[in-house]
Amino acid sequence: MRLFITGAAGFIGSNYARHVLSTTDDEITVFDALTYAGNRSNLEDLETNPRFNFIHGNICDRSALEKALPGHTAVIHFAAESHVDRSIENPDEFIRTNCDGTNTICDVANKAGVERFIHISTDEVYGSIENGSSKESDPLDPRSPYSASKAGSDLIALSHYSTHGLPVIVTRSSNNYGPYQFPEKIIPLFVTNLLNKRKVPLYGDGKNIRDWCHVSDNCVGIDLALRKGNVGEIYNIGAGNELTNLQLTHTLLELTGNDESMITWVDDRLGHDRRYSIDIQKITKLGWVQEHDFRDGLAETVKWYTQHRSWWEPLKATK
Ligand code: NAD
């Protein structure tokens, strides 16, 4: 297959590109606008692979897509503005890229006749859930500009399926962790602060709950959805590793040899959702199994950041 992967200079997409090149014979084209979150060095080890191609382009730019996309078998669409805090400060870019950009690439992909369009989404579209777990058929209740723009993009992509038959599959994963995550998100932010002997800012009472899925496990799930998923369907990908932010922080403090004195309590994030939890029966039925034990995966991740200072130091400086 020839895969057109948007946003693969970012965290999950770069891990997915690496996964595809190492497990299949597929050719890939990475299409990325290289925003602050996109970094060519995330793909450095792939650049010399003859099955790898990079195009600097924006998903809101129809003519750039019309030039680059035709001839590909499938689109795997990661490109998005992805940081909730930034969406609270400046929502415009989130609506532009996540909604307008998704609509543009769906339209171009439909006219190009792709065989699969995998739209990458998030558990945040279901909103906060006090008890139980959200199923794919549950109503959407996004509450931040980020999650609202992602929910909008899911509906836009699925409307291209219902209306035009674009073969869309949506994946919604819980929070990912692992190598190459921009040091603004909680795990790399806290680890890199601690490696620099700086305190970590913890929101509110620290009791917001998130499920943590290793990025490699999410990539396996996305690839399974691409190759075995049913068109028009949504698949949750989660790991059952639900932790409060305080529990997560304690583990990171322990793994870096620090204690609670390194926590700075800060005012809660506006509209901070209390808990996300997703039901993963559908992706499990496709054959997905979680390979990473959370504690081992987190320890491995801390080690990666410890060994890759030259990767994150320049990013932290620009943040
Ligand atoms: P990221 O912020 O690390 O990377 C986003 C990438 O998209 C960057 O390379 C950036 O340059 C590119 N991009 C942004 N706007 C673009 C545009 N207009 N045109 C082309 N490229 C553009 O994001 P991530 O954490 O890797 O997330 C990837 C996808 O997965 C997103 O759709 C996100 O909503 C979703 N997701 C992320 C998580 C998570 O925990 N990180 C969890 C669930 C779902």
Coordinates of N, CA and C and ligand atoms in Angstrom, one line a residue, residues 7 9-13 31-35 37-38 57-60 78-82 97 120-122 146 150 173-176 181 185, ligand 1:
G7 N 0.5 14.8 9.6 CA 0.9 15.1 11.0 C 1.9 14.1 11.6
A9 N 5.0 14.3 11.6 CA 6.2 14.9 12.2 C 6.0 15.2 13.7
G10 N 4.8 14.8 14.2 CA 4.4 15.0 15.6 C 4.6 13.7 16.4
F11 N 4.0 13.7 17.5 CA 4.3 12.6 18.5 C 3.8 11.2 18.0
I12 N 2.5 11.0 17.9 CA 1.9 9.7 17.6 C 2.2 9.3 16.1
G13 N 2.1 10.3 15.2 CA 2.3 10.1 13.8 C 3.7 9.6 13.5
F31 N 2.8 14.0 5.3 CA 2.4 15.4 4.9 C 2.2 16.2 6.2
D32 N 3.0 17.2 6.4 CA 3.0 17.9 7.7 C 3.4 19.4 7.5
A33 N 2.6 20.2 8.2 CA 2.8 21.7 8.1 C 4.0 22.1 9.0
L34 N 4.6 21.2 9.8 CA 5.7 21.6 10.7 C 5.3 22.8 11.6
T35 N 4.3 22.7 12.3 CA 3.9 23.7 13.3 C 4.9 23.6 14.5
A37 N 4.7 21.9 16.9 CA 4.6 20.5 17.4 C 5.2 19.6 16.4
G38 N 5.5 20.0 15.2 CA 6.0 19.1 14.2 C 7.5 19.3 14.1
G57 N 3.5 20.5 4.0 CA 2.2 21.1 3.5 C 1.2 21.2 4.6
N58 N 0.2 22.0 4.3 CA -0.9 22.3 5.3 C -2.2 21.6 4.8
I59 N -2.9 20.9 5.8 CA -4.1 20.2 5.4 C -5.3 21.2 5.0
C60 N -5.1 22.5 5.3 CA -6.1 23.5 4.9 C -5.8 24.0 3.5
F78 N -3.5 12.1 11.2 CA -3.1 12.5 12.6 C -3.1 14.0 12.7
A79 N -2.9 14.8 11.7 CA -2.6 16.2 11.8 C -3.7 16.9 12.5
A80 N -3.3 17.7 13.6 CA -4.3 18.4 14.4 C -3.5 19.3 15.3
E81 N -4.2 20.3 15.8 CA -3.8 21.1 17.0 C -4.2 20.2 18.1
S82 N -3.3 19.9 19.1 CA -3.6 18.8 20.0 C -3.5 19.2 21.5
T97 N -7.6 24.1 11.7 CA -6.9 22.8 11.4 C -7.8 21.6 11.6
I120 N -7.9 10.0 13.1 CA -7.4 9.8 14.4 C -8.1 10.8 15.4
S121 N -8.8 10.2 16.4 CA -9.5 11.1 17.3 C -9.1 10.7 18.8
T122 N -9.9 11.2 19.7 CA -9.6 11.1 21.1 C -10.8 10.7 22.0
Y146 N -10.5 22.3 22.3 CA -9.8 21.2 21.6 C -10.8 20.0 21.4
K150 N -12.2 18.4 17.9 CA -12.0 17.0 17.5 C -13.4 16.3 17.3
S173 N -8.5 7.3 20.9 CA -7.7 6.7 21.9 C -7.6 7.6 23.2
S174 N -7.2 6.9 24.3 CA -7.0 7.7 25.5 C -5.6 8.3 25.4
N175 N -5.2 9.0 26.5 CA -3.9 9.7 26.5 C -2.8 8.8 26.2
N176 N -1.9 9.2 25.3 CA -0.7 8.4 24.9 C 0.5 8.9 25.7
Q181 N 7.2 12.8 22.5 CA 6.1 13.7 22.8 C 6.6 15.0 23.2
K185 N 3.1 18.5 27.1 CA 2.1 17.5 27.7 C 2.6 17.0 29.0
Ligands
NAD1 P1 1.2 16.5 18.0 O1 0.7 17.9 18.4 O2 2.4 15.9 18.6 O3 1.5 16.5 16.4 C1 0.6 17.1 15.5 C2 1.2 17.2 14.1 O4 0.3 17.7 13.2 C3 2.5 18.0 14.1 O5 3.5 17.4 13.4 C4 2.1 19.3 13.3 O6 3.1 19.9 12.6 C5 1.0 18.7 12.4 N1 0.0 19.7 12.0 C6 -0.7 20.6 12.8 N2 -1.5 21.3 12.1 C7 -1.3 21.0 10.8 C8 -1.9 21.4 9.5 N3 -2.8 22.4 9.5 N4 -1.5 20.7 8.4 C9 -0.6 19.7 8.4 N5 0.0 19.3 9.6 C10 -0.4 19.9 10.7 O7 -0.1 15.6 18.2 P2 -0.2 14.1 18.7 O8 -0.2 14.1 20.1 O9 0.8 13.3 17.9 O10 -1.6 13.7 18.2 C11 -1.9 13.2 16.9 C12 -3.4 13.0 16.7 O11 -3.8 12.1 17.8 C13 -4.2 14.2 16.9 O12 -5.3 14.2 16.0 C14 -4.7 14.2 18.3 O13 -6.0 14.8 18.5 C15 -4.9 12.7 18.5 N6 -4.8 12.2 19.9 C16 -3.7 12.4 20.6 C17 -3.6 11.9 21.9 C18 -2.3 12.1 22.8 O14 -2.3 11.7 23.9 N7 -1.3 12.8 22.3 C19 -4.6 11.1 22.5 C20 -5.7 10.8 21.6 C21 -5.8 11.4 20.4

